């Protein structure tokens, strides 16, 4: 149980980091197209 909770936390952190990278790259592309 404890191990799965730790793994879940690591997974959610990885997903959050991945989403942040995607949104950053998308934001840069949008910024470059509009300006």
mmCIF file of N, CA and C in Angstrom:
data_model
loop_
_atom_site.group_PDB
_atom_site.id
_atom_site.type_symbol
_atom_site.label_atom_id
_atom_site.label_comp_id
_atom_site.label_asym_id
_atom_site.label_seq_id
_atom_site.Cartn_x
_atom_site.Cartn_y
_atom_site.Cartn_z
ATOM 1 N N UNK A 1 0.838 -1.203 0.000
ATOM 2 C CA UNK A 1 0.000 0.000 0.000
ATOM 3 C C UNK A 1 0.875 1.256 0.000
ATOM 4 N N UNK A 2 1.860 1.282 0.889
ATOM 5 C CA UNK A 2 2.709 2.472 0.985
ATOM 6 C C UNK A 2 3.505 2.666 -0.306
ATOM 7 N N UNK A 3 3.986 1.542 -0.860
ATOM 8 C CA UNK A 3 4.796 1.643 -2.082
ATOM 9 C C UNK A 3 3.951 2.180 -3.234
ATOM 10 N N UNK A 4 2.708 1.696 -3.333
ATOM 11 C CA UNK A 4 1.845 2.157 -4.425
ATOM 12 C C UNK A 4 1.544 3.649 -4.279
ATOM 13 N N UNK A 5 1.384 4.114 -3.048
ATOM 14 C CA UNK A 5 1.142 5.539 -2.830
ATOM 15 C C UNK A 5 2.347 6.355 -3.289
ATOM 16 N N UNK A 6 3.543 5.891 -2.939
ATOM 17 C CA UNK A 6 4.758 6.594 -3.364
ATOM 18 C C UNK A 6 4.831 6.616 -4.874
ATOM 19 N N UNK A 7 4.546 5.474 -5.486
ATOM 20 C CA UNK A 7 4.626 5.387 -6.947
ATOM 21 C C UNK A 7 3.598 6.302 -7.595
ATOM 22 N N UNK A 8 2.418 6.366 -6.976
ATOM 23 C CA UNK A 8 1.375 7.262 -7.492
ATOM 24 C C UNK A 8 1.843 8.711 -7.443
ATOM 25 N N UNK A 9 2.484 9.101 -6.335
ATOM 26 C CA UNK A 9 2.991 10.466 -6.228
ATOM 27 C C UNK A 9 4.028 10.761 -7.295
ATOM 28 N N UNK A 10 4.934 9.800 -7.524
ATOM 29 C CA UNK A 10 5.957 10.014 -8.548
ATOM 30 C C UNK A 10 5.315 10.133 -9.921
ATOM 31 N N UNK A 11 4.316 9.294 -10.181
ATOM 32 C CA UNK A 11 3.631 9.324 -11.471
ATOM 33 C C UNK A 11 2.948 10.675 -11.682
ATOM 34 N N UNK A 12 2.216 11.138 -10.671
ATOM 35 C CA UNK A 12 1.499 12.422 -10.803
ATOM 36 C C UNK A 12 2.490 13.564 -10.999
ATOM 37 N N UNK A 13 3.628 13.514 -10.297
ATOM 38 C CA UNK A 13 4.647 14.557 -10.478
ATOM 39 C C UNK A 13 5.173 14.542 -11.908
ATOM 40 N N UNK A 14 5.427 13.340 -12.439
ATOM 41 C CA UNK A 14 5.921 13.221 -13.809
ATOM 42 C C UNK A 14 4.900 13.755 -14.807
ATOM 43 N N UNK A 15 3.622 13.431 -14.571
ATOM 44 C CA UNK A 15 2.570 13.908 -15.479
ATOM 45 C C UNK A 15 2.483 15.424 -15.433
ATOM 46 N N UNK A 16 2.548 15.989 -14.218
ATOM 47 C CA UNK A 16 2.469 17.447 -14.081
ATOM 48 C C UNK A 16 3.641 18.103 -14.810
ATOM 49 N N UNK A 17 4.838 17.524 -14.623
ATOM 50 C CA UNK A 17 6.017 18.088 -15.297
ATOM 51 C C UNK A 17 5.856 17.993 -16.807
ATOM 52 N N UNK A 18 5.363 16.836 -17.286
ATOM 53 C CA UNK A 18 5.190 16.626 -18.722
ATOM 54 C C UNK A 18 4.184 17.630 -19.279
ATOM 55 N N UNK A 19 3.062 17.822 -18.575
ATOM 56 C CA UNK A 19 2.042 18.773 -19.016
ATOM 57 C C UNK A 19 2.600 20.196 -19.042
ATOM 58 N N UNK A 20 3.434 20.535 -18.045
ATOM 59 C CA UNK A 20 4.019 21.871 -18.000
ATOM 60 C C UNK A 20 4.922 22.080 -19.216
ATOM 61 N N UNK A 21 5.714 21.064 -19.562
ATOM 62 C CA UNK A 21 6.594 21.185 -20.728
ATOM 63 C C UNK A 21 5.761 21.366 -21.997
ATOM 64 N N UNK A 22 4.686 20.586 -22.134
ATOM 65 C CA UNK A 22 3.838 20.680 -23.327
ATOM 66 C C UNK A 22 3.210 22.069 -23.417
ATOM 67 N N UNK A 23 2.648 22.553 -22.317
ATOM 68 C CA UNK A 23 1.994 23.865 -22.339
ATOM 69 C C UNK A 23 3.009 24.966 -22.633
ATOM 70 N N UNK A 24 4.237 24.810 -22.137
ATOM 71 C CA UNK A 24 5.271 25.806 -22.413
ATOM 72 C C UNK A 24 5.590 25.845 -23.905
ATOM 73 N N UNK A 25 5.788 24.657 -24.515
ATOM 74 C CA UNK A 25 6.119 24.616 -25.940
ATOM 75 C C UNK A 25 4.958 25.139 -26.776
ATOM 76 N N UNK A 26 3.726 24.775 -26.411
ATOM 77 C CA UNK A 26 2.546 25.259 -27.139
ATOM 78 C C UNK A 26 2.442 26.772 -26.992
ATOM 79 N N UNK A 27 2.665 27.275 -25.774
ATOM 80 C CA UNK A 27 2.600 28.710 -25.551
ATOM 81 C C UNK A 27 3.630 29.446 -26.381
ATOM 82 N N UNK A 28 4.834 28.894 -26.486
ATOM 83 C CA UNK A 28 5.877 29.527 -27.301
ATOM 84 C C UNK A 28 5.463 29.555 -28.760
ATOM 85 N N UNK A 29 4.887 28.444 -29.254
ATOM 86 C CA UNK A 29 4.452 28.395 -30.656
ATOM 87 C C UNK A 29 3.363 29.424 -30.906
ATOM 88 N N UNK A 30 2.390 29.483 -29.992
ATOM 89 C CA UNK A 30 1.294 30.448 -30.149
ATOM 90 C C UNK A 30 1.848 31.871 -30.109
ATOM 91 N N UNK A 31 2.776 32.116 -29.178
ATOM 92 C CA UNK A 31 3.376 33.439 -29.062
ATOM 93 C C UNK A 31 4.098 33.811 -30.352
ATOM 94 N N UNK A 32 4.837 32.855 -30.925
ATOM 95 C CA UNK A 32 5.599 33.126 -32.152
ATOM 96 C C UNK A 32 4.653 33.386 -33.329
ATOM 97 N N UNK A 33 3.523 32.676 -33.377
ATOM 98 C CA UNK A 33 2.616 32.864 -34.519
ATOM 99 C C UNK A 33 1.896 34.204 -34.438
ATOM 100 N N UNK A 34 1.505 34.619 -33.236
ATOM 101 C CA UNK A 34 0.707 35.839 -33.120
ATOM 102 C C UNK A 34 1.570 37.092 -33.077
ATOM 103 N N UNK A 35 2.826 36.952 -32.576
ATOM 104 C CA UNK A 35 3.669 38.138 -32.504
ATOM 105 C C UNK A 35 4.882 37.958 -33.394
#
